[in-house]
Each structure stands twice: as structure tokens, then as C-alpha cells.
Amino acid sequence: MTPPIIKAMSDIATRLTVSPAPHWRCGRTLHAMMRAHLAALLPALLAGVYMFGLPAAATVGVAGSVAVLTEVLCLRMQGRDVDVDNFTALYAGILFAFLLPATAPWWVAAAGAVVTIVLGRTVFGGFGCNPVCAPLVAWAFCRMSWPAAMDIDLNLAHFMSNDPVYQLQRFGVEALSQFDYVDLLLGRQLGGLGASQVAALLVGGGFLLITKWIRWYIPVSFVLGVSAVSTLFWFIDPGTYAPPLFHLLAGSTVFGALFLATDTASSPVGKLPQFLFGLIAGSLVVIIRVYGAFPDGVPFAIMLTNLLSPLLDRVRPKPFGGK
Amino acid sequence: MLRIHYSLESQLKDGIADIAAPEELSIQVRNLVLKTAKRKKVGFGSTIAEHPSQSGGAFHAAASGTVRDLDYHHLVIACGEGGDDAEPVNVASLQPGRELLRTLQELGIDIAVLSSRAETLVINGMNPEPGVSVAEQMLADEMENLEAGLDVACALIEPQRTILAVADASEYRLPGTTPQSIKAKYPNSLDALVVKAVTGEEFPSNAKIMSVMDLYALGRVVRTGLPVTETVMTIEGRNYRVPIGTPIRHLLSCLGIKAASGDTVVLGGSFRGEAVYSLDEGVRKGDYGMFVISSDAFPHVQDVSCINCGECVLNCPGRIQPNLISRYAEYEMFEMAEKHGLHSCFECGLCAFSCTMRRPLLQYIRFAKDQLRAAGRSEQA
């Protein structure tokens, strides 16, 4: 059957756009979102380069560019439009690099970037479909495969300082007297090249929070979770467990709270689910640091909680008028 | 920086203005029962179509003329010498009951809300959407019609209490109603949310809601005895009395507004309205605004996958998950969409408004509702 002609286009001079409601939009785009996120990483990147020198910049460069190239390749192989100009691949690659020691071998950065894109994203359907925060998948992969290349203390042995969370795990709470909280805050600590720049990360994360590119529910509840559980341990025995402020400033807690846990695809969507998500992830950080085999609990805590996201998403209010 | 204003406030400067009579009327008649034919002469107020449902109002010619063109979708009247104009009906003399309802329906009023009783009657005096100020304009200028409409509505519905919902800063009152102020921010003007604010219940069975526009139309019909042939709409901040069927091209040329290729022209509000495809399209009953949105004003809708940022869920006044429902609709799993609260959606459009990926969420929701309705009909048949 030939479809009926509704009405001949009588006026071709003005061809109107027909689009579904709403006709106003808030103006948010993925492109703008990723630009804001990259801008938010900039202070930490600069602080990292200042602290660890040019190797830090090189590592970020390798990871970022390999991630973008991998994304191009993956999209080509799937026959999809190449849309790396939306910066999502670059952002994921840099997030991964931020977890690496500054002097990590170039091939670890490159391999990790490939894993971020292929295993972290593409196999699940691309950006926005990953059940687990993609850079963390790569981090876990590299941490298991090449423990020496990923070891912070080993890679940064030429620095006079130590990795605080590693010290806590190996030598107990007495070893923490060598650290000054102001130093930790200003990023004068060993750790992931960007993940340890606490003050700079707070500046970038604050920018994202003010511009509402990330909501406060996850970061705040994450910090709340870390503080609550560490305070609990600390009350039980201050001689065995580190004080809460140490847990907040050491390792990649702030980085996790502001950048990794807030990853859109792998975190829940509602207000309460997001809050619970942050709370659980934050609590797990301290629990892994106290009982776990890995000194910095943040990556595994967030990965584990990512797996709970679909469950947490079920914690939702009744629909309007629902019974 | 993301600062979005959904303010429903308006500064009314002038009264309702008239629009010069158009040369042609273009009326959508799809799915209606036609009461006229091509080349027939119609008079002002003569019935041209009836609504197929039991309660929908009839449609009337807003000017006399000849039916120049007619297909299953459009009826075009060339204005000029026509048939006999409709005689006024003495509605005021009718007693509340079936006859009054039928007369109102014949004069173009949708009687669904009037045909049964309710404990509470809420009059929605909020401007329906940002940029539309018709409701406040009527409260300011059309008190006589509103009062006449309220009398008839109360006689038919017999409510125990009648409440006027108004924006919090406004001073508008309607005799016979208790005022209740509501924050003047979209989506608070939506019927479901106004009823919730007034009664404290969600979708209560013993409350009914009418907008002041409904009340105005009712009052005008009762006072003049003539059918509904015009709508009041906001165009660029001013309110105009526009005959139903007036082509958009005529409105634009009268008011000196330009619409270029690629622009979107919207009838109704910019959150829930409908984009027209041609400037020859006529104004419909119940259109309270017209917007010309230039093609570069907002990022366009695109067909991409959801990234689960959660903005739609956080902005949803119906507490549903548009991200999930839209995906169910996309993959034709309509029953699952229904299970996840599809029918709690009152189509405010805030989900698609705030979507980072610019997915057509409201479109998906309407699609799912439509498909379920169609499935229900075919089951009945």
C-alpha cells in the first residue's frame, strides 16, 4: 500500500525542523561534559608533573594517546562512527594514567590504556555501557600481571619519601609519624602520579561540583563512609589503626571519591542509591586497607561497589501515585 | 555554568490583543467525524466535525467561508461569503443534567471532567509552562467569563470545596474559591502536581482539576451561547485571541516574526508542545502558546545510547526512571516499561530536557504509552 500523503509541502522556502518535545534543552552535551572533566584533571596533572617531573607527563601522554588510538581502532572494527572527538577515550586513558607511578614503564601505560578501552568499555558496548569503571579494570589487570612495574615504592625508590598507605600496611601505625598532614594534602607523598595530588584534585573536583557536572551525593557519601569506618577503627584502638584524616588524605581516596566513583555508567542513578553507593565504597576502602592484601583499597573498593550498582538501583521510591 | 530557570512568573503589561482575520483557516480533522464536505459553504460557528469519543467537544468554523480543501487530515476554509452563521444557544436557561452536558459538547467543550461529581474541584491558575502567561492573563482580564464558567462547573460537579491554585507571588483571586499558592516553577503547574499540592494525595479519585483556560472557554460558551472558535495564546510574551485554524504563517506575518529554514515552530509550550512541519498548519483548540526556536538555540536530539548519568532520574517529578523506561520502549518491551511506572509519567519533558546525551526520552515514553493503548484496543476488538 502506498502511504497516504498527509499534505503536500506547500512551502519549500521554509523547511521547518520537526523534533520531539521538549523543544528547550538544558544545553548539556557529552562534549561539554568531557571538556569540563578534562579541565578538572588539569590541576592534578600540573601538580603531578611538578612533584614527579617530566616522566609523569610522559606517562599521561602515552596512556592518553594510546587510549584514543585504541578507541579509533575498536570503533572502526565495529563499523561504528569514529567519535573520539568527544574526549571520552582520552579522559579514560588519563584517569588510568593518574593511578600509575610516575616512572611506570611506557609499555605498562600503553597496555593499560588498551585494556581500559577494550576490556573496560568496548566489550560491554562502548562508552556509557561499562558495568565497572573502565580505568580500574585496567589498573587491576596491570596490578595482577606486572606487580613490580605497578609498585609505587619500587618505581619511585629514588624519592626520599615513602608511600603512606604502603607504610601503614607494612609497618603499622607507628610508621605514620614520618608523614605530615599538610604534606599529604599538598601532594608531597608517593602515590599514583595524579591520584596523590589531593589539593589539586579538590580544586578540580570542586569545579565539577560547582558546575554540577557531578552531583554531590557520591563524593560526599564516599568521604563520609571513609571517615565513619576509619573513626570506628580508630576508636577501637588508636595504637593499631590509623586516624581518619590519614585515610582521607593518603592514597587515592580523594581521587576515587571525585573522579572514579562518580563515573556515570558504573554508578547508580537515583539520589538514595548514589548516596548508598558512596557510603559502601567509602567503607570498603578502609576495610580493604585494614584487612586486605592491597595497600590502597580505593580501586578495589570502587570496583566491588560498581558490581552492586544494579542492586542499589532497585532502591527506588514508588512511582508517583504508585501503590 | 548550568543555571536553568523554569520560572512560571510573568509580567503582564497589556490585555489580550486581537489578531487580524486570516484569509484561510486550516483545521486538523484527523480521526474526527466530519460534518461538512468539499466546496460546501460554512457559516461562522457551524459544526464542521465531531469528536469520536463520548465526551470530546465538537469543532466549529471560526469564520464563514467555503471548504476549499479537504483530506483525511486537514480541512481548509477559504474565508469570505459563506453559509448562515450559528444562532446563539440559550445555555444559561438549561438545568444541570444530561441536556446541558450535550449542549456544551455540541458547542465544543470537552465534558469528560464535568460529567461526574467530585468532592474537590481544583482550578489550576498557574501558567502552564515557562514563557506562557495565558493563565495569569485570564485571571487578570477575564473574571466575568471565569465566574460564569465556575458557576456551571460547580453546578455540574457539585464539589464540597473549590480551590484556586495560583503562583505564590500573585494576588489573583476568584470568588467562590479558596486560594492556594504554589511555587511558580515548572513543573509545579502540571495537573498531577497541583492536585498533589492541594490535596496531599497522588492521583486522588475524589478530586478534579480544570485549568482557568477550560473555565474561560466554558464561561464564554455559557455567556454568549456561541461555540468555542478561538484560543488565547502567548506569542513572544504577549497574549492574543486567535481564531482556531489560523495558519501559523498568518500569525508570523501579522506579528512580524521571522522563521527561517531549520527553525522549529512549536504550538503549545516549549516543554510539551508539538513542532509543526509546515507554516500552513493551523492553530488548534487548546494551544496556549507559539514559539519559534532558532536552529542553533539548543543542541539537537540524537539517537545514541544512554550513559546512565542519572540526570533524568534526579529531575523526574514522577519518581520514575526515564533512563530505564526509554530503553524498554526502544527495544519494544512495553510491558516492562509499564511495570517500571510508565503510567506515573505526566510527560513534563524534564527528563529529555536535562539529558546529557540528548536522547528523545519523552518521545520514547509517549511511544510506549501509545503502543500499550493500541494493544489494549486490539485486545478489546
XYZ file of C-alpha atoms in Angstrom:
704
model
C 0.000 0.000 0.000
C 1.341 3.414 -0.805
C 1.450 5.552 2.291
C -1.086 8.371 2.262
C 0.247 11.829 1.508
C -0.697 13.840 4.551
C -0.268 17.205 2.932
C 1.982 18.328 0.143
C 4.769 20.537 1.352
C 3.298 23.709 0.008
C 6.119 25.947 1.075
C 9.585 24.730 0.311
C 11.162 28.088 1.032
C 10.864 27.466 4.773
C 11.602 23.893 5.734
C 10.960 23.598 9.432
C 12.680 21.182 11.769
C 10.290 18.736 13.352
C 11.557 17.319 16.613
C 10.021 15.662 19.648
C 9.192 17.650 22.774
C 10.736 19.191 24.831
C 11.910 21.861 22.437
C 14.054 23.571 25.002
C 17.016 21.655 26.338
C 19.328 22.472 29.196
C 22.251 22.658 26.780
C 24.336 19.919 28.362
C 26.256 17.813 25.892
C 28.657 14.951 26.258
C 31.323 17.059 24.612
C 30.977 19.856 27.155
C 30.858 17.326 29.976
C 34.119 15.715 28.930
C 35.817 19.080 28.393
C 34.826 20.052 31.931
C 36.126 16.748 33.287
C 39.432 17.122 31.459
C 39.771 20.686 32.728
C 39.131 19.356 36.223
C 42.040 16.920 35.850
C 44.425 19.672 34.752
C 45.408 20.998 38.214
C 46.271 17.487 39.381
C 48.238 16.838 36.208
C 50.278 20.002 36.657
C 50.821 19.262 40.337
C 51.871 15.712 39.435
C 54.404 16.945 36.887
C 55.701 19.461 39.413
C 56.076 16.716 42.012
C 57.391 13.823 39.915
C 58.948 15.621 36.939
C 58.555 15.046 33.241
C 58.132 11.246 33.436
C 54.682 11.935 34.835
C 53.739 13.982 31.768
C 55.165 11.274 29.501
C 53.137 8.534 31.221
C 49.924 10.541 30.914
C 50.745 11.284 27.278
C 51.347 7.657 26.412
C 48.238 6.393 28.198
C 46.003 9.133 26.794
C 47.107 8.814 23.194
C 47.099 5.012 23.199
C 43.583 5.063 24.632
C 42.392 7.347 21.847
C 44.077 5.263 19.153
C 42.629 2.061 20.609
C 39.183 3.606 20.646
C 39.531 4.577 16.970
C 40.577 1.034 16.129
C 37.747 -0.517 18.135
C 35.117 1.750 16.584
C 36.477 1.020 13.101
C 36.356 -2.728 13.722
C 32.756 -2.448 14.875
C 31.861 -0.370 11.842
C 30.703 2.489 14.051
C 31.207 6.206 13.603
C 34.564 7.301 14.965
C 33.601 9.836 17.621
C 36.797 10.107 19.646
C 36.482 13.868 19.350
C 34.092 13.664 22.301
C 37.169 13.090 24.509
C 35.720 10.139 26.433
C 38.574 7.827 25.462
C 41.188 10.452 26.267
C 39.569 11.021 29.641
C 39.520 7.292 30.458
C 43.165 6.947 29.416
C 44.250 9.853 31.604
C 42.259 8.524 34.558
C 44.163 5.262 34.215
C 47.495 7.092 33.971
C 46.671 9.005 37.159
C 46.745 5.717 39.067
C 50.199 4.745 37.789
C 53.519 5.514 39.440
C 55.084 8.407 37.530
C 58.027 6.332 36.308
C 55.980 3.316 35.255
C 57.432 1.643 32.141
C 55.892 3.062 28.954
C 54.586 -0.337 27.921
C 52.592 -0.662 31.126
C 50.936 2.688 30.445
C 50.243 1.644 26.861
C 48.971 -1.827 27.760
C 46.794 -0.385 30.495
C 45.305 2.152 28.115
C 44.468 -0.621 25.647
C 42.855 -2.671 28.407
C 40.896 0.381 29.592
C 39.292 0.766 26.206
C 38.999 -2.860 25.081
C 38.226 -4.710 28.283
C 36.830 -1.796 30.231
C 34.490 -0.382 27.617
C 34.294 -1.906 24.165
C 33.393 -5.447 25.184
C 30.414 -4.074 27.085
C 29.210 -1.884 24.238
C 31.347 1.227 24.384
C 31.293 4.392 26.427
C 28.479 4.519 28.922
C 27.836 0.779 28.957
C 30.650 -0.348 31.241
C 29.442 -2.025 34.433
C 32.773 -1.345 36.150
C 34.758 1.892 35.999
C 36.960 1.272 32.933
C 40.316 2.674 34.169
C 40.015 0.489 37.268
C 39.637 -2.646 35.158
C 42.938 -1.765 33.517
C 44.511 -0.923 36.863
C 43.513 -4.300 38.311
C 44.693 -6.081 35.166
C 48.132 -4.443 35.285
C 48.414 -4.750 39.071
C 47.920 -8.510 38.812
C 50.017 -9.014 35.684
C 53.024 -6.831 36.419
C 53.145 -6.229 40.172
C 56.701 -4.911 40.065
C 56.018 -2.408 37.299
C 52.969 -1.133 39.163
C 54.602 -0.999 42.593
C 54.699 2.617 43.728
C 57.523 2.346 46.255
C 59.702 0.308 43.907
C 59.213 2.641 40.949
C 59.728 5.790 42.943
C 62.595 4.457 45.071
C 64.743 7.456 44.158
C 62.424 9.725 46.156
C 63.315 10.274 49.790
C 59.705 9.917 50.855
C 57.541 6.785 51.206
C 54.157 5.640 50.065
C 51.947 6.348 53.113
C 49.385 3.565 52.645
C 52.186 1.056 51.987
C 53.950 2.148 55.153
C 50.737 1.730 57.106
C 50.196 -1.761 55.803
C 53.784 -2.987 56.289
C 54.956 -1.146 59.368
C 51.813 -0.237 61.248
C 50.575 2.958 62.677
C 53.923 3.891 64.332
C 55.474 4.419 60.899
C 52.998 7.179 60.175
C 54.853 9.706 62.319
C 57.080 10.430 59.305
C 54.119 11.989 57.468
C 52.808 15.462 57.926
C 49.134 16.035 57.062
C 49.897 19.286 55.281
C 52.427 17.468 53.100
C 49.866 14.785 52.310
C 47.284 17.412 51.418
C 49.651 19.286 49.135
C 50.574 16.100 47.318
C 54.063 15.689 48.768
C 53.537 11.956 49.084
C 54.249 8.990 46.872
C 51.315 7.505 45.054
C 49.618 7.441 41.700
C 51.009 10.330 39.676
C 47.764 12.267 39.738
C 45.863 10.352 42.372
C 48.116 11.595 45.160
C 47.715 15.316 44.386
C 44.970 15.797 46.955
C 44.721 19.607 46.972
C 44.807 19.886 43.168
C 42.167 17.145 42.865
C 39.975 19.007 45.325
C 40.250 22.117 43.166
C 39.269 20.185 40.018
C 36.541 18.198 41.756
C 35.208 21.354 43.358
C 34.922 22.883 39.913
C 32.898 19.879 38.699
C 30.654 20.046 41.752
C 30.017 23.769 41.415
C 29.241 23.453 37.724
C 27.031 20.450 38.575
C 28.747 18.111 36.163
C 28.924 15.713 39.078
C 26.381 15.624 41.871
C 27.496 15.778 45.470
C 25.792 12.553 46.599
C 28.596 10.153 45.706
C 31.695 12.208 46.677
C 30.193 13.352 49.979
C 28.916 9.937 50.994
C 32.210 8.354 49.901
C 34.143 10.678 52.206
C 31.510 10.049 54.872
C 31.971 6.290 54.522
C 35.755 6.536 54.769
C 35.570 8.833 57.789
C 32.917 6.822 59.605
C 34.580 3.422 59.307
C 38.082 4.731 59.973
C 36.825 6.625 63.022
C 35.234 3.411 64.246
C 38.513 1.504 63.927
C 40.446 4.371 65.421
C 38.160 4.456 68.458
C 38.657 0.727 68.953
C 42.411 1.088 69.101
C 44.323 4.233 68.111
C 47.552 2.259 68.531
C 46.730 -0.204 65.741
C 44.552 1.766 63.339
C 45.358 4.982 61.515
C 43.373 8.163 62.258
C 40.532 9.069 59.880
C 42.313 12.127 58.484
C 45.160 9.917 57.333
C 42.760 7.666 55.420
C 41.213 10.693 53.740
C 44.487 12.279 52.675
C 46.658 9.252 51.897
C 46.475 7.116 48.771
C 43.839 7.896 46.185
C 40.804 8.443 48.423
C 40.016 11.923 47.099
C 40.693 10.880 43.520
C 38.351 7.917 43.963
C 35.639 9.983 45.585
C 35.602 12.734 42.966
C 36.598 11.024 39.730
C 36.393 7.232 39.861
C 33.270 6.586 41.926
C 31.330 9.264 40.034
C 31.875 7.532 36.671
C 28.409 7.834 35.118
C 27.978 4.386 33.633
C 29.100 2.316 36.595
C 27.393 4.254 39.383
C 23.696 4.080 40.278
C 21.253 6.764 39.150
C 18.906 7.800 41.971
C 19.646 10.081 44.894
C 19.479 7.449 47.619
C 21.220 4.743 45.553
C 24.059 7.144 44.806
C 24.361 8.013 48.460
C 24.421 4.344 49.487
C 26.895 3.616 46.725
C 29.322 6.220 48.030
C 28.840 5.057 51.589
C 29.552 1.416 50.757
C 32.542 2.216 48.564
C 33.990 4.548 51.196
C 33.575 1.983 53.946
C 35.166 -0.716 51.806
C 38.218 1.484 51.246
C 39.077 1.432 54.926
C 38.138 -2.222 55.365
C 40.444 -3.242 52.499
C 43.227 -1.040 53.857
C 42.890 -2.677 57.278
C 42.338 -6.316 56.332
C 43.207 -6.569 52.635
C 46.350 -7.538 50.783
C 46.483 -4.304 48.807
C 47.804 -1.169 50.474
C 45.480 1.309 48.763
C 41.933 -0.011 48.951
C 40.345 2.606 46.704
C 40.439 0.878 43.284
C 39.138 -2.453 44.540
C 36.560 -0.830 46.816
C 35.096 1.091 43.904
C 35.227 -1.898 41.566
C 33.422 -4.080 44.075
C 30.779 -1.455 44.710
C 30.346 -0.950 40.952
C 29.123 -4.530 40.861
C 26.455 -3.592 43.413
C 25.145 -0.718 41.265
C 22.315 -2.673 39.601
C 21.185 -3.844 43.030
C 21.403 -0.363 44.521
C 19.395 0.978 41.586
C 16.495 -1.104 42.838
C 16.373 1.047 45.964
C 13.931 3.464 44.446
C 10.860 5.350 45.606
C 7.428 4.281 44.477
C 6.434 5.997 41.248
C 4.053 8.942 41.568
C 0.690 7.618 42.684
C 2.023 4.050 42.856
C 0.861 1.540 45.422
C 27.797 27.096 34.488
C 24.480 25.316 34.392
C 21.769 27.597 35.612
C 18.362 26.796 34.288
C 15.281 28.844 35.030
C 11.959 27.114 34.955
C 10.174 30.159 36.270
C 6.471 30.418 35.530
C 6.259 34.048 36.560
C 5.227 36.588 34.009
C 4.965 40.332 33.870
C 1.663 41.160 32.236
C 1.789 44.546 30.605
C -1.152 44.572 28.204
C -4.514 42.978 27.825
C -5.405 40.296 25.303
C -4.870 41.596 21.764
C -6.765 40.567 18.655
C -5.233 39.161 15.512
C -6.329 40.380 12.077
C -8.733 37.911 10.443
C -6.876 35.358 8.319
C -7.818 34.649 4.697
C -7.811 30.931 5.274
C -8.385 28.549 8.150
C -6.620 25.216 8.307
C -8.128 22.789 10.783
C -6.799 19.372 11.696
C -9.594 16.855 11.286
C -7.704 13.587 11.557
C -9.753 10.941 13.400
C -12.744 13.271 13.623
C -16.256 12.677 12.328
C -16.672 15.183 9.501
C -19.901 17.156 9.266
C -19.158 19.039 6.093
C -17.811 18.350 2.629
C -15.637 19.906 -0.012
C -16.991 23.048 -1.732
C -19.714 23.409 0.893
C -20.379 26.804 2.376
C -19.967 27.080 6.142
C -21.068 29.903 8.417
C -19.364 31.259 11.497
C -19.879 28.798 14.335
C -21.308 25.996 12.196
C -20.250 22.498 13.167
C -17.576 21.073 10.874
C -16.605 17.944 12.788
C -17.474 15.963 15.872
C -15.198 14.182 18.238
C -15.466 10.381 18.050
C -15.242 9.931 21.832
C -18.224 10.222 24.157
C -17.053 13.382 25.831
C -14.945 15.301 23.300
C -16.200 18.653 22.132
C -17.279 19.386 18.565
C -15.327 21.604 16.165
C -16.710 24.727 14.570
C -15.749 27.117 11.831
C -14.139 30.236 13.242
C -15.203 32.254 10.215
C -17.656 31.872 7.390
C -16.406 30.724 4.007
C -16.150 27.799 1.637
C -14.446 24.469 2.253
C -11.654 24.764 -0.267
C -9.687 21.663 0.504
C -10.347 18.523 2.467
C -8.354 15.372 3.054
C -8.401 12.977 5.948
C -6.021 15.219 7.851
C -6.829 18.817 7.035
C -9.824 20.933 6.267
C -9.136 24.290 4.688
C -11.749 27.024 4.685
C -11.354 29.972 2.339
C -12.865 32.800 4.338
C -15.394 35.072 2.737
C -19.004 34.702 1.712
C -20.331 31.605 3.447
C -23.381 29.902 4.845
C -25.574 31.036 7.706
C -23.892 31.943 10.970
C -24.759 29.871 14.008
C -27.536 31.146 16.266
C -26.658 31.618 19.941
C -27.953 28.840 22.182
C -29.526 29.844 25.461
C -27.262 27.719 27.644
C -27.990 29.653 30.817
C -31.616 28.505 30.820
C -30.716 24.806 30.898
C -30.776 22.926 34.174
C -27.676 20.911 35.181
C -28.090 17.496 33.666
C -27.666 15.483 30.547
C -29.140 18.070 28.231
C -26.792 20.800 29.451
C -23.822 18.483 29.023
C -24.849 17.558 25.497
C -25.362 21.195 24.569
C -21.926 22.097 25.943
C -20.368 19.245 23.999
C -22.067 20.423 20.835
C -20.634 23.866 21.470
C -17.094 22.490 21.618
C -16.482 21.843 25.319
C -14.813 18.597 26.413
C -17.248 17.353 29.054
C -15.159 14.499 30.474
C -14.358 16.418 33.644
C -17.891 17.841 34.020
C -19.893 14.660 33.648
C -19.475 13.233 37.120
C -19.343 14.536 40.665
C -16.278 15.021 42.859
C -15.514 16.119 46.392
C -12.815 18.619 45.466
C -12.561 20.830 42.414
C -9.178 22.383 41.791
C -8.856 25.313 39.419
C -5.331 25.392 38.032
C -4.465 29.070 37.782
C -0.766 28.527 37.186
C 0.785 29.424 33.852
C 1.166 26.014 32.206
C 4.778 26.367 31.064
C 7.648 28.825 31.162
C 7.075 31.515 28.569
C 3.289 31.075 28.545
C 1.270 33.611 30.541
C -2.279 32.825 29.404
C -3.488 31.633 32.811
C -2.486 34.804 34.644
C -3.804 36.935 31.803
C -7.213 35.349 32.181
C -7.234 35.772 35.934
C -6.400 39.419 35.348
C -8.756 40.247 32.483
C -11.483 37.652 32.091
C -13.056 37.486 35.514
C -16.656 37.578 34.242
C -16.163 34.584 31.975
C -14.270 32.694 34.680
C -17.040 33.279 37.205
C -19.707 32.158 34.753
C -17.641 29.063 33.945
C -17.121 28.299 37.619
C -20.854 28.519 38.285
C -21.655 25.956 35.607
C -18.770 23.703 36.585
C -19.828 23.765 40.247
C -23.439 23.096 39.299
C -22.382 20.009 37.358
C -19.584 18.674 39.566
C -21.133 19.717 42.913
C -17.831 19.895 44.776
C -17.667 20.362 48.548
C -14.693 22.652 48.189
C -13.245 24.595 45.287
C -9.638 25.674 45.346
C -7.769 28.050 43.068
C -4.090 27.197 42.698
C -2.067 30.324 41.945
C 1.591 31.219 41.729
C 2.951 32.192 45.140
C 3.629 35.850 44.410
C 0.426 36.602 42.558
C -2.587 38.368 44.027
C -5.184 36.813 41.743
C -8.357 35.566 43.371
C -11.536 34.010 42.057
C -14.765 34.492 44.069
C -16.111 31.195 45.318
C -12.724 29.548 45.539
C -10.141 29.257 48.282
C -6.746 30.390 47.021
C -3.710 28.194 47.495
C -0.299 29.424 46.446
C 2.196 27.172 44.742
C 5.806 27.935 43.914
C 5.925 29.392 40.404
C 8.417 26.975 38.979
C 7.942 24.398 36.256
C 6.804 21.546 36.598
C 4.650 22.639 39.586
C 1.947 23.797 37.191
C 1.200 20.283 35.914
C -2.233 18.996 36.873
C -0.969 15.969 38.793
C 1.416 18.051 40.894
C -1.131 20.803 41.530
C -3.649 18.231 42.781
C -0.932 16.715 44.953
C -0.052 20.140 46.387
C -3.700 20.917 47.134
C -4.984 17.593 48.455
C -1.742 15.973 49.624
C -2.628 12.854 47.677
C -1.219 11.495 44.448
C -3.816 10.826 41.763
C -6.755 11.016 44.228
C -10.043 9.660 42.929
C -12.259 12.282 44.563
C -10.657 15.394 43.097
C -10.993 17.009 39.701
C -8.909 19.672 38.093
C -9.712 22.281 35.470
C -7.420 24.959 34.171
C -8.557 28.577 34.069
C -8.413 28.214 30.291
C -11.033 25.435 30.476
C -13.080 27.601 32.796
C -12.792 30.570 30.471
C -13.948 28.567 27.458
C -16.863 27.177 29.463
C -17.835 30.588 30.771
C -17.668 32.172 27.347
C -19.853 29.481 25.834
C -22.404 29.865 28.613
C -22.495 33.662 28.403
C -22.567 34.030 24.634
C -24.250 30.792 23.622
C -21.738 30.550 20.774
C -19.317 27.673 20.226
C -15.603 27.649 21.017
C -13.909 29.125 17.954
C -10.816 30.727 19.384
C -7.960 30.174 21.762
C -5.844 32.628 23.695
C -2.133 32.109 23.181
C 1.130 33.686 24.257
C 3.435 34.721 21.450
C 6.693 36.396 22.395
C 5.403 37.441 25.796
C 2.061 38.915 24.691
C -1.317 37.248 24.659
C -3.505 37.145 21.576
C -7.001 35.951 20.848
C -6.524 33.665 17.858
C -9.304 32.004 15.810
C -8.861 28.212 15.741
C -7.380 27.195 12.406
C -5.415 30.403 11.852
C -2.361 29.371 9.825
C 0.953 29.946 11.573
C 2.168 31.824 8.511
C -0.552 34.400 9.147
C 0.427 34.796 12.817
C 4.071 35.258 11.902
C 3.361 37.869 9.255
C 0.900 39.761 11.497
C 3.395 39.968 14.335
C 6.495 40.449 12.214
C 8.231 37.250 13.400
C 10.679 35.516 11.112
C 11.033 31.742 10.875
C 13.963 30.559 8.776
C 14.567 27.105 7.335
C 15.783 24.737 10.009
C 13.992 26.527 12.830
C 11.450 24.763 14.990
C 7.979 26.218 15.296
C 6.135 24.901 18.303
C 2.428 25.010 19.053
C 1.806 24.750 22.785
C 4.532 25.076 25.368
C 8.179 24.519 24.712
C 8.294 21.537 27.092
C 5.233 19.615 25.956
C 4.158 21.279 22.729
C 4.291 19.921 19.248
C 6.602 21.027 16.471
C 4.719 21.705 13.257
C 6.121 20.729 9.887
C 4.601 23.446 7.801
C 3.750 27.100 8.310
C 0.352 26.350 6.762
C -0.593 24.321 9.823
C -3.427 25.897 11.775
C -3.717 26.714 15.462
C -5.582 24.007 17.361
C -8.017 24.109 20.228
C -6.043 24.125 23.458
C -2.837 25.616 22.070
C -1.794 28.252 24.562
C 1.475 29.353 23.076
C 3.560 29.539 19.957
C 7.331 29.526 19.931
C 9.812 29.962 17.118
C 13.072 28.344 18.209
C 16.059 29.047 16.011
C 18.022 26.058 14.809
C 21.181 26.943 16.754
C 19.485 27.716 20.079
C 19.734 24.238 21.594
C 21.757 21.119 20.852
C 19.749 18.736 18.716
C 18.265 15.425 19.758
C 20.354 12.438 18.754
C 19.918 8.697 18.602
C 22.601 7.346 20.923
C 22.785 5.010 23.864
C 22.207 6.122 27.442
C 25.269 6.652 29.648
C 23.415 6.340 32.953
C 24.370 9.760 34.258
C 21.090 9.781 36.162
C 20.099 13.374 35.422
C 16.668 12.288 34.154
C 16.006 10.294 37.315
C 17.161 13.122 39.576
C 14.918 15.627 37.769
C 11.824 13.444 37.445
C 8.834 14.741 39.453
C 7.037 11.426 38.843
C 9.808 9.462 40.592
C 10.223 7.042 37.705
C 13.384 6.039 35.883
C 13.180 7.503 32.383
C 16.591 6.045 31.537
C 15.258 2.515 32.047
C 11.796 3.098 30.610
C 13.152 4.723 27.467
C 15.379 1.720 26.861
C 12.485 -0.674 27.320
C 10.492 1.413 24.842
C 13.409 1.484 22.430
C 13.517 -2.311 22.365
C 9.735 -2.669 22.323
C 9.471 -4.153 25.799
C 6.408 -2.091 26.615
C 5.104 -4.318 29.406
C 8.405 -3.904 31.255
C 8.151 -0.140 30.819
C 4.677 -0.316 32.320
C 5.985 -2.340 35.238
C 8.559 0.329 35.964
C 5.983 3.071 36.394
C 5.375 4.260 32.840
C 1.886 5.456 33.750
C 3.157 7.602 36.599
C 4.753 9.810 33.977
C 2.832 13.004 33.319
C 5.022 13.982 30.390
C 6.565 17.145 31.749
C 9.577 16.686 29.482
C 12.182 17.396 32.160
C 13.957 14.088 31.516
C 14.702 14.846 27.889
C 15.315 18.475 28.800
C 18.191 17.548 31.076
C 19.579 14.557 29.169
C 23.318 14.923 28.582
C 23.240 12.526 25.640
C 20.220 14.363 24.160
C 18.131 11.241 23.871
C 14.442 11.767 22.939
C 13.220 10.396 26.270
C 9.757 11.935 26.245
C 9.257 10.640 22.721
C 10.102 7.103 23.862
C 7.704 7.389 26.787
C 4.875 8.639 24.585
C 5.653 5.879 22.101
C 5.389 3.215 24.802
C 2.109 4.634 26.100
C 0.734 4.780 22.583
C 1.733 1.207 21.790
C 0.151 -0.055 25.013
C -3.044 1.833 24.218
C -3.096 0.349 20.737
C -2.503 -3.135 22.146
C -5.365 -2.612 24.599
C -7.686 -1.581 21.770
C -6.859 -4.563 19.618
C -7.451 -6.869 22.584
C -10.895 -5.381 23.104
C -11.808 -5.711 19.453
